[in-house]
mmCIF file of C-alpha atoms in Angstrom:
data_model
loop_
_atom_site.group_PDB
_atom_site.id
_atom_site.type_symbol
_atom_site.label_atom_id
_atom_site.label_comp_id
_atom_site.label_asym_id
_atom_site.label_seq_id
_atom_site.Cartn_x
_atom_site.Cartn_y
_atom_site.Cartn_z
ATOM 1 C CA MET A 1 83.435 -79.262 -23.392
ATOM 2 C CA ILE A 2 83.264 -77.289 -26.638
ATOM 3 C CA VAL A 3 83.668 -73.644 -25.646
ATOM 4 C CA PRO A 4 86.983 -72.396 -24.174
ATOM 5 C CA ASP A 5 87.289 -72.745 -20.395
ATOM 6 C CA GLU A 6 87.301 -68.993 -19.852
ATOM 7 C CA ILE A 7 84.059 -68.587 -21.830
ATOM 8 C CA ASP A 8 82.476 -71.433 -19.886
ATOM 9 C CA ALA A 9 83.563 -69.798 -16.607
ATOM 10 C CA TYR A 10 82.148 -66.449 -17.746
ATOM 11 C CA ALA A 11 78.818 -68.050 -18.650
ATOM 12 C CA GLU A 12 78.650 -69.779 -15.267
ATOM 13 C CA ALA A 13 79.503 -66.528 -13.460
ATOM 14 C CA HIS A 14 76.563 -64.849 -15.209
ATOM 15 C CA THR A 15 74.098 -67.652 -14.517
ATOM 16 C CA THR A 16 71.996 -67.865 -11.355
ATOM 17 C CA PRO A 17 74.199 -69.936 -9.019
ATOM 18 C CA PRO A 18 73.148 -73.401 -7.854
ATOM 19 C CA THR A 19 71.597 -74.022 -4.461
ATOM 20 C CA GLU A 20 73.788 -75.132 -1.559
ATOM 21 C CA LEU A 21 72.438 -78.662 -1.986
ATOM 22 C CA LEU A 22 73.402 -78.805 -5.669
ATOM 23 C CA ALA A 23 76.823 -77.344 -4.883
ATOM 24 C CA ALA A 24 77.367 -80.070 -2.271
ATOM 25 C CA LEU A 25 76.161 -82.715 -4.726
ATOM 26 C CA ALA A 26 78.593 -81.466 -7.361
ATOM 27 C CA GLU A 27 81.446 -81.533 -4.830
ATOM 28 C CA GLU A 28 80.683 -85.108 -3.732
ATOM 29 C CA THR A 29 80.293 -86.250 -7.341
ATOM 30 C CA LYS A 30 83.691 -84.867 -8.320
ATOM 31 C CA ALA A 31 85.337 -86.331 -5.212
ATOM 32 C CA ASN A 32 83.810 -89.803 -5.119
ATOM 33 C CA LEU A 33 82.209 -90.908 -8.385
ATOM 34 C CA ARG A 34 83.884 -92.115 -11.542
ATOM 35 C CA ALA A 35 83.562 -89.984 -14.686
ATOM 36 C CA PRO A 36 82.774 -86.689 -12.892
ATOM 37 C CA GLN A 37 82.775 -84.988 -16.302
ATOM 38 C CA MET A 38 79.270 -86.452 -16.673
ATOM 39 C CA LEU A 39 78.013 -83.999 -14.051
ATOM 40 C CA THR A 40 75.426 -81.673 -15.572
ATOM 41 C CA GLY A 41 76.798 -78.545 -13.928
ATOM 42 C CA ALA A 42 75.427 -75.098 -13.172
ATOM 43 C CA VAL A 43 74.819 -73.749 -16.688
ATOM 44 C CA GLU A 44 73.175 -76.830 -18.171
ATOM 45 C CA GLY A 45 71.254 -77.422 -14.944
ATOM 46 C CA ARG A 46 69.666 -73.973 -15.149
ATOM 47 C CA PHE A 47 69.068 -74.453 -18.873
ATOM 48 C CA LEU A 48 67.131 -77.663 -18.216
ATOM 49 C CA GLU A 49 65.208 -76.059 -15.356
ATOM 50 C CA LEU A 50 64.124 -73.183 -17.594
ATOM 51 C CA LEU A 51 63.147 -75.530 -20.441
ATOM 52 C CA VAL A 52 60.887 -77.477 -18.076
ATOM 53 C CA TYR A 53 59.483 -74.227 -16.688
ATOM 54 C CA ALA A 54 58.854 -72.696 -20.131
ATOM 55 C CA LEU A 55 57.138 -75.856 -21.377
ATOM 56 C CA GLY A 56 55.008 -76.131 -18.249
ATOM 57 C CA ALA A 57 56.070 -79.781 -18.408
ATOM 58 C CA LYS A 58 54.106 -81.889 -15.954
ATOM 59 C CA ARG A 59 55.573 -85.229 -16.997
ATOM 60 C CA VAL A 60 59.334 -85.454 -17.477
ATOM 61 C CA LEU A 61 61.442 -88.490 -18.357
ATOM 62 C CA GLU A 62 65.211 -88.541 -17.894
ATOM 63 C CA LEU A 63 67.518 -91.273 -19.165
ATOM 64 C CA GLY A 64 70.763 -91.222 -17.186
ATOM 65 C CA THR A 65 70.299 -89.969 -13.623
ATOM 66 C CA TYR A 66 73.990 -90.120 -12.700
ATOM 67 C CA SER A 67 74.195 -88.404 -9.288
ATOM 68 C CA GLY A 68 70.881 -86.565 -9.571
ATOM 69 C CA TYR A 69 72.007 -83.012 -10.394
ATOM 70 C CA SER A 70 69.892 -82.707 -13.527
ATOM 71 C CA SER A 71 66.837 -84.334 -11.911
ATOM 72 C CA ILE A 72 66.877 -81.880 -9.024
ATOM 73 C CA SER A 73 67.520 -78.988 -11.416
ATOM 74 C CA MET A 74 64.558 -79.908 -13.616
ATOM 75 C CA ALA A 75 62.305 -80.455 -10.609
ATOM 76 C CA ALA A 76 62.773 -76.795 -9.698
ATOM 77 C CA GLY A 77 60.989 -75.891 -12.952
ATOM 78 C CA LEU A 78 58.040 -78.255 -12.555
ATOM 79 C CA PRO A 79 54.523 -76.854 -12.204
ATOM 80 C CA GLU A 80 52.245 -77.986 -9.389
ATOM 81 C CA GLY A 81 51.543 -81.686 -9.787
ATOM 82 C CA GLY A 82 54.554 -82.262 -12.065
ATOM 83 C CA HIS A 83 56.708 -85.378 -11.795
ATOM 84 C CA ILE A 84 60.036 -86.683 -13.089
ATOM 85 C CA ASP A 85 60.827 -90.336 -13.824
ATOM 86 C CA THR A 86 64.574 -90.793 -14.099
ATOM 87 C CA CYS A 87 66.407 -93.954 -15.189
ATOM 88 C CA GLU A 88 69.809 -95.087 -13.921
ATOM 89 C CA PHE A 89 71.674 -98.339 -14.591
ATOM 90 C CA ASP A 90 74.438 -97.948 -11.976
ATOM 91 C CA GLU A 91 73.381 -98.718 -8.397
ATOM 92 C CA THR A 92 76.135 -96.543 -6.863
ATOM 93 C CA HIS A 93 75.012 -93.537 -8.885
ATOM 94 C CA ALA A 94 71.363 -94.179 -8.026
ATOM 95 C CA GLU A 95 72.165 -94.313 -4.302
ATOM 96 C CA VAL A 96 73.817 -90.891 -4.387
ATOM 97 C CA ALA A 97 70.973 -89.463 -6.451
ATOM 98 C CA ARG A 98 68.296 -90.819 -4.121
ATOM 99 C CA ARG A 99 70.104 -89.436 -1.078
ATOM 100 C CA TYR A 100 70.288 -85.921 -2.489
ATOM 101 C CA ILE A 101 66.781 -86.044 -3.959
ATOM 102 C CA ALA A 102 65.476 -86.950 -0.486
ATOM 103 C CA GLN A 103 67.245 -83.884 0.954
ATOM 104 C CA SER A 104 65.816 -81.597 -1.743
ATOM 105 C CA PRO A 105 62.380 -79.929 -1.677
ATOM 106 C CA TYR A 106 61.365 -82.245 -4.540
ATOM 107 C CA GLY A 107 61.628 -85.699 -2.973
ATOM 108 C CA ASP A 108 58.002 -86.505 -3.812
ATOM 109 C CA ARG A 109 58.350 -85.255 -7.392
ATOM 110 C CA ILE A 110 61.198 -87.519 -8.575
ATOM 111 C CA THR A 111 61.198 -91.303 -8.964
ATOM 112 C CA VAL A 112 64.515 -93.049 -9.646
ATOM 113 C CA HIS A 113 64.180 -96.269 -11.658
ATOM 114 C CA LEU A 114 67.144 -98.654 -11.409
ATOM 115 C CA GLY A 115 67.841 -100.865 -14.429
ATOM 116 C CA PRO A 116 68.151 -100.712 -18.229
ATOM 117 C CA ALA A 117 66.393 -97.591 -19.508
ATOM 118 C CA LEU A 118 64.699 -99.339 -22.442
ATOM 119 C CA GLU A 119 63.026 -101.761 -20.010
ATOM 120 C CA THR A 120 61.844 -98.876 -17.821
ATOM 121 C CA ILE A 121 60.484 -97.030 -20.861
ATOM 122 C CA GLU A 122 58.375 -100.085 -21.718
ATOM 123 C CA LYS A 123 56.951 -100.201 -18.187
ATOM 124 C CA LEU A 124 56.032 -96.512 -18.052
ATOM 125 C CA GLU A 125 52.766 -95.612 -19.748
ATOM 126 C CA GLY A 126 51.547 -92.516 -21.532
ATOM 127 C CA GLU A 127 53.230 -89.464 -23.028
ATOM 128 C CA PHE A 128 55.938 -87.109 -21.807
ATOM 129 C CA ASP A 129 56.091 -83.331 -22.012
ATOM 130 C CA PHE A 130 59.879 -83.285 -21.807
ATOM 131 C CA VAL A 131 62.465 -86.016 -22.322
ATOM 132 C CA PHE A 132 66.160 -85.595 -21.445
ATOM 133 C CA VAL A 133 68.468 -88.256 -22.909
ATOM 134 C CA ASP A 134 71.890 -88.491 -21.261
ATOM 135 C CA ALA A 135 72.494 -92.229 -20.903
ATOM 136 C CA ASP A 136 74.693 -94.768 -22.759
ATOM 137 C CA LYS A 137 75.453 -93.320 -26.178
ATOM 138 C CA GLU A 138 75.264 -96.668 -27.992
ATOM 139 C CA ASN A 139 71.504 -96.724 -27.371
ATOM 140 C CA TYR A 140 70.755 -93.118 -28.336
ATOM 141 C CA VAL A 141 69.083 -94.127 -31.623
ATOM 142 C CA ASN A 142 67.017 -96.755 -29.784
ATOM 143 C CA TYR A 143 65.977 -94.233 -27.117
ATOM 144 C CA TYR A 144 65.093 -91.678 -29.770
ATOM 145 C CA GLU A 145 62.931 -94.080 -31.747
ATOM 146 C CA ALA A 146 61.217 -95.427 -28.625
ATOM 147 C CA LEU A 147 60.380 -92.010 -27.206
ATOM 148 C CA LEU A 148 59.687 -89.776 -30.201
ATOM 149 C CA PRO A 149 56.168 -91.253 -30.658
ATOM 150 C CA ARG A 150 55.545 -90.703 -26.945
ATOM 151 C CA LEU A 151 56.242 -86.971 -26.908
ATOM 152 C CA ALA A 152 53.096 -85.076 -25.972
ATOM 153 C CA ASP A 153 51.780 -82.362 -28.276
ATOM 154 C CA GLY A 154 54.067 -79.374 -27.728
ATOM 155 C CA GLY A 155 56.643 -81.581 -26.019
ATOM 156 C CA LEU A 156 60.417 -81.518 -26.467
ATOM 157 C CA MET A 157 63.230 -84.045 -26.382
ATOM 158 C CA ALA A 158 66.752 -82.933 -25.451
ATOM 159 C CA LEU A 159 69.747 -85.156 -26.220
ATOM 160 C CA ASP A 160 73.014 -84.411 -24.438
ATOM 161 C CA ASN A 161 76.635 -84.728 -25.637
ATOM 162 C CA THR A 162 75.771 -84.463 -29.328
ATOM 163 C CA LEU A 163 79.027 -82.636 -30.105
ATOM 164 C CA TRP A 164 81.033 -85.263 -28.184
ATOM 165 C CA SER A 165 83.901 -82.886 -27.310
ATOM 166 C CA GLY A 166 84.327 -82.203 -31.036
ATOM 167 C CA ARG A 167 85.166 -85.815 -31.834
ATOM 168 C CA VAL A 168 82.232 -85.965 -34.262
ATOM 169 C CA LEU A 169 84.498 -83.982 -36.637
ATOM 170 C CA ASP A 170 87.504 -86.278 -36.236
ATOM 171 C CA ASP A 171 87.463 -88.710 -39.167
ATOM 172 C CA SER A 172 90.186 -90.777 -37.526
ATOM 173 C CA ASP A 173 87.984 -91.471 -34.478
ATOM 174 C CA ASP A 174 86.048 -94.664 -35.102
ATOM 175 C CA SER A 175 85.298 -95.472 -31.463
ATOM 176 C CA GLU A 176 81.898 -96.907 -30.545
ATOM 177 C CA GLY A 177 80.785 -93.783 -28.698
ATOM 178 C CA THR A 178 81.752 -91.459 -31.532
ATOM 179 C CA ARG A 179 80.017 -93.650 -34.106
ATOM 180 C CA ALA A 180 76.890 -93.720 -31.936
ATOM 181 C CA ILE A 181 76.768 -89.926 -31.591
ATOM 182 C CA ARG A 182 77.327 -89.453 -35.332
ATOM 183 C CA ALA A 183 74.511 -91.930 -35.983
ATOM 184 C CA ILE A 184 71.962 -90.129 -33.810
ATOM 185 C CA ASN A 185 72.979 -86.747 -35.198
ATOM 186 C CA GLU A 186 72.477 -87.963 -38.770
ATOM 187 C CA ARG A 187 69.215 -89.683 -37.869
ATOM 188 C CA ILE A 188 67.755 -86.489 -36.390
ATOM 189 C CA ALA A 189 69.046 -84.226 -39.165
ATOM 190 C CA SER A 190 67.433 -86.401 -41.834
ATOM 191 C CA ASP A 191 64.188 -87.126 -39.953
ATOM 192 C CA ASP A 192 61.274 -85.331 -41.622
ATOM 193 C CA ARG A 193 59.084 -86.091 -38.606
ATOM 194 C CA VAL A 194 60.870 -83.492 -36.486
ATOM 195 C CA THR A 195 62.210 -79.956 -36.212
ATOM 196 C CA SER A 196 65.547 -79.805 -34.385
ATOM 197 C CA VAL A 197 68.376 -77.506 -33.344
ATOM 198 C CA MET A 198 71.855 -78.446 -32.138
ATOM 199 C CA LEU A 199 73.186 -76.084 -29.473
ATOM 200 C CA THR A 200 76.781 -75.548 -28.344
ATOM 201 C CA VAL A 201 75.826 -75.636 -24.657
ATOM 202 C CA ARG A 202 78.363 -77.655 -22.659
ATOM 203 C CA ASP A 203 79.106 -80.716 -24.833
ATOM 204 C CA GLY A 204 76.287 -80.092 -27.297
ATOM 205 C CA ILE A 205 72.540 -80.400 -26.694
ATOM 206 C CA THR A 206 70.086 -81.154 -29.479
ATOM 207 C CA LEU A 207 66.461 -80.113 -29.019
ATOM 208 C CA VAL A 208 63.771 -81.960 -30.984
ATOM 209 C CA ARG A 209 60.030 -81.533 -31.409
ATOM 210 C CA ARG A 210 57.600 -83.538 -33.500
ATOM 211 C CA ARG A 211 56.089 -81.740 -36.464
#
């Protein structure tokens, strides 16, 4: 989290609240799953929903389902006939996500793919109107390079955690995750194929479009 807790709480209080189902999902995630800080949460969930809605995105790809909060949030913004493919490596996470997706109004609009995301990307054909990357940080550059050519005209890619709780500024932090986030940030900033903006939403979200 980048912004102070009280600012984050204020933003959440002035954002349309989550549905009862999403609130229950958030509660179960925090109680039962490891790394509950990975939960998308109310503000980012609505942000993703509105991005999908504004784009009119019919084909969405998500890397990193976790417990399904972001998938269900984005599905609320889909137009008629829209669909989300979401990739998850952890079977426990996928089980929770599938259970809540089935309870949502969007069960037929979301497909959860279990396994390494790069393998799933190879199996899926065609282009995507919106891509949300929130999986293992060490592969962010690989995901970016694999998916940038597959963005549809007018499509967007969003990469989560690009401020990495501020650790990107800590020169003494040479951990694998921090190095990976610095690498993708530098790759995007120097890539003349794209126009991008880094936002201070939650833990940093970078939006990218092809030029």
